[in-house]
Amino acid sequence: MQQLLNTALGGLTLGMVYAAFALALVLIWRSTRIVNFAQAPMAMLTTFVALTVIDAGYSYWIGFVVALLAGLALGAVIERFVVRHVEGGPEINAVILTLGLFIVLHALASVVFGNRYRSFPAPFGIRGIEVGETTIGLTGFGIFTVVAVLVVMGLLVALFRFTDVGLRMRASAFNPEVARLLGVKVGRMLTLGWALAALVGSLAALLIAGGSLVHPGYMDSIVVYGFVAAVLGGLDSPLGAVVGGLLLGLSLSFVSGYLGSELVALAALGILMAVLLLRPGGLFAQAQERRV
Amino acid sequence: MLRIEGLTTSYGPVRALQDVSFTAERGKVTAVLGANGAGKTTLLRTVSGLVRPDSGSVHLGEHDISRTPAEAMPALGLAHVPEGRGVITELTIAENLHLGGLGRGRKVKAGDLDRVYDLFPVLGERREARAHTLSGGERQMLVVGRALMAEPSLLLLDEPSLGLAQRITAQIFALLRDLVAEEGLTVLLVEQNARSALSLADHGVVLNLGRVVADDRAEVLAGDDQLRHAYLGF
Ligand SMILES: Nc1ncnc2c1ncn2[C@@H]1O[C@H](COP(=O)(O)OP(=O)(O)OP(=O)(O)O)[C@@H](O)[C@H]1O
Ligand SMILES: [Mg+2]
């Protein structure tokens, strides 16, 4: 019983992080039809920025905020000056480009920050909380993880739903030509979309890093899990990405807890294959849109 | 109001407009007619900045807008309802209208949408529904309403009657007639259905293979048997 609870709690916490990373991928896919494989090293770079700030003697929170801002800026710069050139072109160009960025950013991190493991601090306890006699598998940092992801998602939903900028961004993603005719500066909206996605990616990276070790490749497996979660949710749906992330986190946690942690990557691949074969539109594929 | 001079537009090697010149008068409806592939859509897309012309100029009032990007047009008072309508189906009806209002570059207030809901009560009843649930006729009302949200002085319409029942087309044409008469709106109307377009329009321009082959008052065009048989098909 206790193991069940702990596995579920661990899965939910991890699922929130996958959800955030999946959301970052979905935000970009929705607006530019690009799967941003470079999301992992982009996010990784910003945690190294945080680490540098923290090592320079500033608090964890300053490092945290600086990393998120760095993510925002990095996303904007990469869209505006790199990705802009392949938008609207053949899809393979964009794939090659983001894979190329993946390699370049990795190399950059190794050169600038060193290719070794470094420990990353956590602002809250990373030991299980004690309830009476037993320790449950929920840590202070785990609670922070869940809250941080929920807050950022809530802010994003509010932005998209209730603000003019959010409406312009959605219009640009759904129908760029009509959006232009209605006066929307679509290019600027895409830049903003990439910036926000990179911020969410940075958040996920900071949450993975907290209380553990980081090195230039530490986010690489997460981009795979984030991608699986996004596909699970249908790639086009932010809500789907979140549900997909939670489902994946739970599933992988149970695989790891009951079958063995060496099977986790295989299980993720199995889930991806199953979704692509059985429900290629994702678990929540909507009915075909009506065309008139 | 809208003065087009020597406009030439190509898609790669395909020349879609060749030295097109004409004027659309303020407060009048000018119909652009011609067979499939004559270049009507290209003309509107060039005027609204979606396509760059090779040469020639477009003046909106005193402004030369021939190099102005499409997203800057609503602020200049130009609204373009594209071919195939351009409803953003993923957004709600209210969001589509709100977006239209943003084109003018100022805040949209809740009451601003009411004018459109008064014109088209079906839209008002379903304001929070996604636009993909609308029928073809309702979508046409939505895009016309959305264009009006930006309070344009020049409205470009690309085949608004396409696929619509005669009754709905008549309703939309009647609305246009009112807007032109009461608010001095200028309309450039592309139509496949030349007969009904000329009944609404003051003036008509006929395109064939990218060139202007006739440019005259609507009654004159409608009364020209040879022209009707050759290009207008009625
Ligand atoms: N994007 C494009 N690329 C290449 N050629 C194009 C493109 N759009 C239009 N054309 C060509 O330009 C010419 C004019 O097309 P246009 O769409 O302007 O005609 P139209 O008068 O609007 O026709 P319709 O009545 O069928 O809508 C046609 O020969 C068409 O094939
Ligand atoms: Mg056309």
Coordinates of N, CA, C and O in Angstrom, one line a residue, chain B residues 46-176:
Chain B
T46 N -2.7 41.5 -53.9 CA -1.7 42.5 -54.1 C -2.0 43.8 -53.4 O -1.2 44.4 -52.8
V47 N -3.3 44.2 -53.5 CA -3.7 45.4 -52.9 C -3.5 45.4 -51.4 O -3.0 46.3 -50.8
S48 N -3.9 44.2 -50.8 CA -3.8 44.2 -49.3 C -2.4 43.8 -48.8 O -2.2 43.6 -47.6
G49 N -1.4 43.6 -49.7 CA -0.1 43.4 -49.3 C 0.3 42.0 -49.0 O 1.4 41.8 -48.5
L50 N -0.5 41.0 -49.3 CA -0.1 39.6 -49.1 C 0.9 39.2 -50.2 O 1.6 38.3 -50.0
V51 N 0.8 39.8 -51.4 CA 1.7 39.5 -52.5 C 2.3 40.8 -52.9 O 1.7 41.8 -52.9
R52 N 3.6 40.7 -53.2 CA 4.3 41.9 -53.7 C 4.2 42.0 -55.2 O 4.4 41.1 -55.9
P53 N 3.8 43.2 -55.7 CA 3.8 43.4 -57.1 C 5.2 43.5 -57.7 O 6.1 43.9 -57.0
D54 N 5.3 43.2 -59.0 CA 6.6 43.4 -59.7 C 6.8 44.9 -60.0 O 7.9 45.4 -59.8
S55 N 5.7 45.5 -60.4 CA 5.7 46.9 -60.6 C 4.3 47.5 -60.5 O 3.4 46.8 -60.4
G56 N 4.3 48.8 -60.6 CA 3.0 49.5 -60.5 C 2.8 50.0 -59.1 O 3.6 49.8 -58.2
S57 N 1.7 50.8 -58.9 CA 1.5 51.3 -57.6 C 0.0 51.2 -57.2 O -0.9 51.1 -58.0
V58 N -0.2 51.2 -55.9 CA -1.6 51.2 -55.3 C -1.6 52.4 -54.3 O -0.8 52.5 -53.4
H59 N -2.6 53.3 -54.5 CA -2.8 54.4 -53.6 C -4.1 54.2 -52.9 O -5.1 54.1 -53.5
L60 N -4.0 54.4 -51.5 CA -5.2 54.4 -50.7 C -5.3 55.8 -50.2 O -4.5 56.2 -49.4
G61 N -6.3 56.6 -50.7 CA -6.2 58.0 -50.5 C -4.9 58.6 -51.0 O -4.5 58.4 -52.1
E62 N -4.2 59.2 -50.0 CA -2.9 59.8 -50.4 C -1.7 58.8 -50.2 O -0.6 59.1 -50.7
H63 N -2.0 57.7 -49.4 CA -0.9 56.8 -49.1 C -0.5 55.9 -50.3 O -1.4 55.3 -50.8
D64 N 0.7 55.8 -50.6 CA 1.2 54.7 -51.5 C 1.3 53.5 -50.7 O 2.2 53.4 -49.8
I65 N 0.5 52.5 -50.9 CA 0.5 51.3 -50.1 C 1.0 50.1 -50.8 O 0.9 48.9 -50.4
S66 N 1.7 50.3 -52.0 CA 2.1 49.2 -52.8 C 3.3 48.4 -52.1 O 3.5 47.3 -52.5
R67 N 3.9 48.9 -51.1 CA 5.0 48.2 -50.5 C 4.7 48.0 -49.0 O 5.5 47.6 -48.2
T68 N 3.4 48.3 -48.6 CA 3.0 48.2 -47.2 C 2.7 46.7 -46.9 O 1.9 46.1 -47.6
P69 N 3.2 46.2 -45.8 CA 2.9 44.8 -45.5 C 1.4 44.6 -45.0 O 0.8 45.6 -44.5
A70 N 0.9 43.4 -45.2 CA -0.6 43.2 -45.0 C -1.0 43.6 -43.6 O -2.1 44.1 -43.3
E71 N -0.1 43.3 -42.6 CA -0.5 43.5 -41.2 C -0.7 45.0 -40.8 O -1.3 45.3 -39.8
A72 N -0.2 45.9 -41.7 CA -0.3 47.3 -41.4 C -1.6 47.9 -42.0 O -1.9 49.0 -41.8
M73 N -2.3 47.1 -42.9 CA -3.4 47.6 -43.6 C -4.6 48.0 -42.7 O -5.3 49.0 -43.0
P74 N -5.0 47.1 -41.7 CA -6.2 47.5 -41.0 C -6.1 48.9 -40.4 O -7.1 49.6 -40.3
A75 N -4.9 49.2 -39.9 CA -4.7 50.5 -39.3 C -4.9 51.6 -40.3 O -5.2 52.8 -39.9
L76 N -4.8 51.3 -41.6 CA -5.0 52.3 -42.6 C -6.4 52.4 -43.1 O -6.8 53.2 -44.0
G77 N -7.2 51.5 -42.5 CA -8.6 51.5 -42.9 C -9.0 50.5 -44.0 O -10.1 50.6 -44.6
L78 N -8.1 49.5 -44.3 CA -8.4 48.6 -45.3 C -8.7 47.2 -44.7 O -8.0 46.8 -43.8
A79 N -9.8 46.6 -45.1 CA -10.2 45.3 -44.6 C -10.3 44.3 -45.7 O -11.0 44.7 -46.7
H80 N -9.8 43.1 -45.7 CA -9.8 42.2 -46.8 C -10.4 40.9 -46.3 O -9.9 40.3 -45.3
V81 N -11.6 40.6 -46.8 CA -12.2 39.3 -46.5 C -11.8 38.3 -47.6 O -12.2 38.4 -48.8
P82 N -10.9 37.3 -47.3 CA -10.2 36.6 -48.3 C -11.2 35.5 -48.9 O -12.2 35.2 -48.4
E83 N -10.7 35.0 -50.1 CA -11.4 33.9 -50.8 C -11.5 32.7 -49.8 O -10.6 32.5 -49.1
G84 N -12.6 32.0 -49.8 CA -12.7 30.9 -48.9 C -12.9 31.3 -47.5 O -12.9 30.6 -46.5
R85 N -13.2 32.6 -47.3 CA -13.7 33.2 -46.1 C -12.8 33.5 -45.0 O -12.8 34.6 -44.4
G86 N -11.9 32.6 -44.6 CA -10.9 32.9 -43.6 C -11.5 33.1 -42.2 O -11.0 33.8 -41.4
V87 N -12.5 32.3 -41.8 CA -12.9 32.2 -40.4 C -11.8 31.5 -39.7 O -11.3 30.5 -40.3
I88 N -11.4 31.9 -38.5 CA -10.5 31.1 -37.8 C -11.3 30.1 -36.9 O -11.9 30.5 -35.9
T89 N -11.4 28.9 -37.4 CA -12.4 28.0 -36.9 C -12.1 27.6 -35.5 O -13.0 27.2 -34.8
E90 N -10.9 27.6 -35.1 CA -10.5 27.2 -33.7 C -10.9 28.2 -32.6 O -11.0 27.8 -31.5
L91 N -11.2 29.4 -33.1 CA -11.5 30.5 -32.1 C -13.1 30.5 -32.0 O -13.8 30.1 -32.9
T92 N -13.6 31.1 -31.0 CA -15.0 31.3 -30.9 C -15.4 32.5 -31.8 O -14.6 33.2 -32.3
I93 N -16.7 32.6 -31.9 CA -17.3 33.7 -32.7 C -16.9 35.0 -32.1 O -16.4 35.9 -32.8
A94 N -17.0 35.1 -30.8 CA -16.7 36.4 -30.1 C -15.2 36.7 -30.3 O -14.8 37.8 -30.5
E95 N -14.3 35.7 -30.2 CA -12.9 35.9 -30.4 C -12.5 36.3 -31.8 O -11.7 37.2 -32.0
N96 N -13.2 35.7 -32.8 CA -13.0 36.2 -34.2 C -13.3 37.7 -34.3 O -12.5 38.4 -34.9
L97 N -14.4 38.1 -33.7 CA -14.8 39.5 -33.8 C -13.9 40.4 -33.1 O -13.5 41.4 -33.6
H98 N -13.5 39.9 -31.9 CA -12.6 40.7 -31.1 C -11.3 41.0 -31.8 O -10.7 42.1 -31.9
L99 N -10.8 39.9 -32.4 CA -9.6 40.0 -33.2 C -9.7 41.0 -34.3 O -8.8 41.8 -34.6
G100 N -10.8 41.0 -35.0 CA -11.1 42.0 -36.0 C -11.0 43.4 -35.5 O -10.4 44.3 -36.1
G101 N -11.5 43.6 -34.3 CA -11.5 44.9 -33.7 C -10.1 45.4 -33.3 O -9.8 46.6 -33.3
L102 N -9.2 44.4 -32.9 CA -7.9 44.8 -32.6 C -7.1 45.4 -33.7 O -6.1 46.1 -33.5
G103 N -7.6 45.1 -35.0 CA -6.9 45.6 -36.1 C -6.7 47.1 -36.2 O -5.8 47.6 -36.7
R104 N -7.7 47.8 -35.6 CA -7.7 49.2 -35.6 C -6.6 49.8 -34.6 O -6.3 51.0 -34.6
G105 N -6.1 48.9 -33.8 CA -5.0 49.3 -32.9 C -5.4 49.9 -31.6 O -4.7 50.7 -31.0
R106 N -6.6 49.6 -31.2 CA -7.0 50.1 -29.8 C -7.8 49.0 -29.1 O -8.2 48.0 -29.7
K107 N -8.0 49.2 -27.8 CA -8.7 48.2 -27.0 C -10.1 47.9 -27.6 O -10.8 48.8 -28.0
V108 N -10.6 46.7 -27.5 CA -11.9 46.3 -27.9 C -12.8 46.2 -26.6 O -12.4 45.5 -25.7
K109 N -13.9 46.9 -26.6 CA -14.8 46.8 -25.4 C -15.9 45.8 -25.7 O -16.2 45.6 -26.9
A110 N -16.5 45.3 -24.6 CA -17.5 44.3 -24.8 C -18.6 44.8 -25.7 O -19.2 44.1 -26.6
G111 N -19.0 46.0 -25.5 CA -20.1 46.6 -26.3 C -19.8 46.7 -27.8 O -20.8 46.8 -28.6
D112 N -18.5 46.7 -28.1 CA -18.2 46.9 -29.6 C -18.7 45.8 -30.4 O -19.0 46.0 -31.6
L113 N -18.9 44.6 -29.8 CA -19.3 43.5 -30.6 C -20.8 43.5 -30.9 O -21.3 42.9 -31.8
D114 N -21.5 44.3 -30.0 CA -23.0 44.3 -30.1 C -23.5 44.8 -31.5 O -24.5 44.3 -31.9
R115 N -22.8 45.7 -32.1 CA -23.2 46.2 -33.4 C -23.3 45.0 -34.4 O -24.2 44.9 -35.2
V116 N -22.3 44.2 -34.3 CA -22.3 43.0 -35.3 C -23.4 42.1 -34.9 O -24.1 41.5 -35.8
Y117 N -23.6 41.9 -33.6 CA -24.7 41.0 -33.1 C -26.0 41.5 -33.6 O -27.0 40.8 -33.8
D118 N -26.1 42.9 -33.6 CA -27.4 43.5 -34.1 C -27.6 43.2 -35.5 O -28.7 42.9 -36.0
L119 N -26.5 43.3 -36.3 CA -26.6 43.0 -37.8 C -26.9 41.6 -38.0 O -27.7 41.2 -38.9
F120 N -26.3 40.7 -37.3 CA -26.4 39.3 -37.5 C -26.8 38.6 -36.2 O -25.9 38.0 -35.5
P121 N -28.1 38.5 -35.9 CA -28.5 38.0 -34.6 C -28.0 36.5 -34.4 O -27.8 36.1 -33.2
V122 N -27.9 35.7 -35.5 CA -27.5 34.3 -35.3 C -26.1 34.3 -34.6 O -25.8 33.4 -33.8
L123 N -25.3 35.3 -34.9 CA -23.9 35.3 -34.3 C -24.0 35.6 -32.8 O -23.3 35.0 -32.0
G124 N -24.9 36.5 -32.5 CA -25.1 36.9 -31.1 C -25.6 35.7 -30.2 O -25.2 35.6 -29.1
E125 N -26.4 34.9 -30.8 CA -26.9 33.8 -30.1 C -25.9 32.7 -29.7 O -26.0 32.0 -28.8
R126 N -24.8 32.7 -30.6 CA -23.8 31.6 -30.4 C -22.5 32.2 -30.2 O -21.5 31.6 -30.5
R127 N -22.4 33.3 -29.5 CA -21.1 34.1 -29.4 C -20.0 33.2 -28.8 O -18.8 33.4 -29.2
E128 N -20.3 32.4 -27.9 CA -19.2 31.6 -27.2 C -18.9 30.3 -27.9 O -18.1 29.5 -27.5
A129 N -19.6 30.0 -29.0 CA -19.4 28.7 -29.7 C -18.2 28.8 -30.6 O -17.8 29.9 -31.1
R130 N -17.5 27.7 -30.8 CA -16.3 27.7 -31.8 C -16.9 28.0 -33.2 O -17.9 27.4 -33.6
A131 N -16.1 28.7 -34.0 CA -16.5 29.1 -35.3 C -16.7 27.8 -36.2 O -17.4 27.9 -37.2
H132 N -16.0 26.7 -35.9 CA -16.1 25.6 -36.8 C -17.5 25.0 -36.7 O -17.9 24.2 -37.6
T133 N -18.3 25.4 -35.8 CA -19.7 24.9 -35.7 C -20.7 25.6 -36.6 O -21.8 25.3 -36.8
L134 N -20.2 26.7 -37.3 CA -21.1 27.6 -38.1 C -21.3 27.0 -39.5 O -20.4 26.3 -40.0
S135 N -22.4 27.3 -40.1 CA -22.7 26.9 -41.4 C -21.9 27.8 -42.4 O -21.4 28.9 -41.9
G136 N -22.0 27.5 -43.7 CA -21.3 28.4 -44.6 C -21.8 29.8 -44.6 O -21.1 30.8 -44.6
G137 N -23.1 30.0 -44.6 CA -23.7 31.3 -44.6 C -23.4 32.1 -43.3 O -23.1 33.3 -43.3
E138 N -23.4 31.4 -42.2 CA -23.1 32.0 -40.9 C -21.6 32.4 -40.9 O -21.2 33.5 -40.3
R139 N -20.8 31.6 -41.5 CA -19.3 32.0 -41.6 C -19.1 33.2 -42.4 O -18.3 34.1 -42.1
Q140 N -19.9 33.4 -43.4 CA -19.8 34.6 -44.3 C -20.2 35.8 -43.5 O -19.6 36.8 -43.5
M141 N -21.3 35.6 -42.7 CA -21.7 36.7 -41.8 C -20.6 37.1 -40.8 O -20.3 38.2 -40.6
L142 N -20.0 36.0 -40.3 CA -18.9 36.3 -39.3 C -17.7 37.0 -39.9 O -17.2 38.0 -39.3
V143 N -17.3 36.7 -41.1 CA -16.1 37.4 -41.7 C -16.5 38.8 -42.1 O -15.7 39.7 -42.0
V144 N -17.7 39.0 -42.5 CA -18.1 40.4 -42.9 C -18.2 41.2 -41.6 O -17.6 42.3 -41.5
G145 N -18.8 40.6 -40.5 CA -18.9 41.3 -39.3 C -17.5 41.6 -38.7 O -17.2 42.6 -38.1
R146 N -16.6 40.6 -38.8 CA -15.2 40.8 -38.3 C -14.5 41.9 -39.0 O -13.8 42.7 -38.4
A147 N -14.7 42.0 -40.4 CA -14.1 43.0 -41.1 C -14.6 44.4 -40.6 O -13.9 45.4 -40.5
L148 N -15.9 44.4 -40.4 CA -16.5 45.7 -39.9 C -16.0 46.1 -38.6 O -16.0 47.3 -38.2
M149 N -15.6 45.2 -37.7 CA -15.1 45.5 -36.4 C -13.9 46.5 -36.5 O -13.7 47.2 -35.5
A150 N -13.2 46.4 -37.6 CA -12.0 47.3 -37.7 C -12.4 48.7 -38.2 O -11.6 49.5 -38.5
E151 N -13.7 48.9 -38.4 CA -14.2 50.1 -38.9 C -13.5 50.6 -40.2 O -12.9 51.7 -40.2
P152 N -13.5 49.8 -41.2 CA -12.7 50.1 -42.4 C -13.3 51.2 -43.3 O -14.5 51.4 -43.2
S153 N -12.5 51.9 -44.0 CA -13.1 52.8 -45.0 C -13.1 52.1 -46.4 O -13.9 52.5 -47.3
L154 N -12.3 51.0 -46.6 CA -12.3 50.3 -47.8 C -12.4 48.8 -47.5 O -11.6 48.3 -46.7
L155 N -13.4 48.1 -48.1 CA -13.6 46.7 -47.8 C -13.4 45.9 -49.1 O -14.0 46.2 -50.1
L156 N -12.4 45.0 -49.0 CA -12.2 44.1 -50.2 C -12.9 42.8 -49.9 O -12.7 42.1 -48.8
L157 N -13.7 42.3 -50.8 CA -14.5 41.1 -50.6 C -14.2 40.1 -51.7 O -14.4 40.5 -52.9
D158 N -13.7 38.9 -51.4 CA -13.4 38.0 -52.5 C -14.5 36.9 -52.5 O -14.5 36.0 -51.7
E159 N -15.3 37.0 -53.5 CA -16.4 36.0 -53.8 C -17.2 35.7 -52.5 O -17.3 34.5 -52.1
P160 N -17.9 36.7 -52.0 CA -18.7 36.5 -50.8 C -19.9 35.5 -51.0 O -20.4 34.9 -50.1
S161 N -20.3 35.4 -52.3 CA -21.5 34.6 -52.5 C -21.2 33.1 -52.7 O -22.1 32.3 -52.9
L162 N -19.9 32.8 -52.8 CA -19.5 31.4 -53.1 C -20.2 30.4 -52.2 O -20.0 30.4 -51.0
G163 N -20.9 29.5 -52.9 CA -21.5 28.4 -52.1 C -22.7 28.8 -51.2 O -23.1 28.0 -50.4
L164 N -23.2 30.0 -51.3 CA -24.3 30.4 -50.4 C -25.6 30.4 -51.2 O -25.7 30.6 -52.4
A165 N -26.7 30.2 -50.4 CA -28.0 30.3 -50.9 C -28.3 31.7 -51.4 O -27.7 32.7 -50.8
Q166 N -29.1 31.8 -52.4 CA -29.4 33.2 -53.0 C -29.9 34.1 -51.9 O -29.5 35.3 -51.9
R167 N -30.7 33.6 -51.0 CA -31.3 34.4 -49.9 C -30.2 35.0 -49.0 O -30.3 36.2 -48.7
I168 N -29.2 34.2 -48.7 CA -28.1 34.7 -47.8 C -27.3 35.8 -48.5 O -26.9 36.8 -48.0
T169 N -27.0 35.5 -49.8 CA -26.2 36.4 -50.6 C -27.0 37.8 -50.7 O -26.4 38.8 -50.5
A170 N -28.3 37.7 -50.9 CA -29.1 38.9 -51.0 C -29.0 39.7 -49.7 O -28.9 40.9 -49.7
Q171 N -29.1 38.9 -48.6 CA -29.0 39.6 -47.3 C -27.7 40.3 -47.1 O -27.7 41.5 -46.6
I172 N -26.6 39.7 -47.5 CA -25.3 40.3 -47.3 C -25.1 41.5 -48.3 O -24.6 42.6 -47.9
F173 N -25.6 41.3 -49.5 CA -25.5 42.5 -50.4 C -26.4 43.6 -49.9 O -26.0 44.8 -50.1
A174 N -27.5 43.4 -49.3 CA -28.4 44.4 -48.8 C -27.6 45.2 -47.7 O -27.7 46.4 -47.6
L175 N -27.0 44.4 -46.9 CA -26.2 45.1 -45.8 C -25.1 45.9 -46.3 O -24.9 47.1 -45.9
L176 N -24.4 45.4 -47.4 CA -23.3 46.2 -48.0 C -23.9 47.5 -48.6 O -23.3 48.6 -48.4

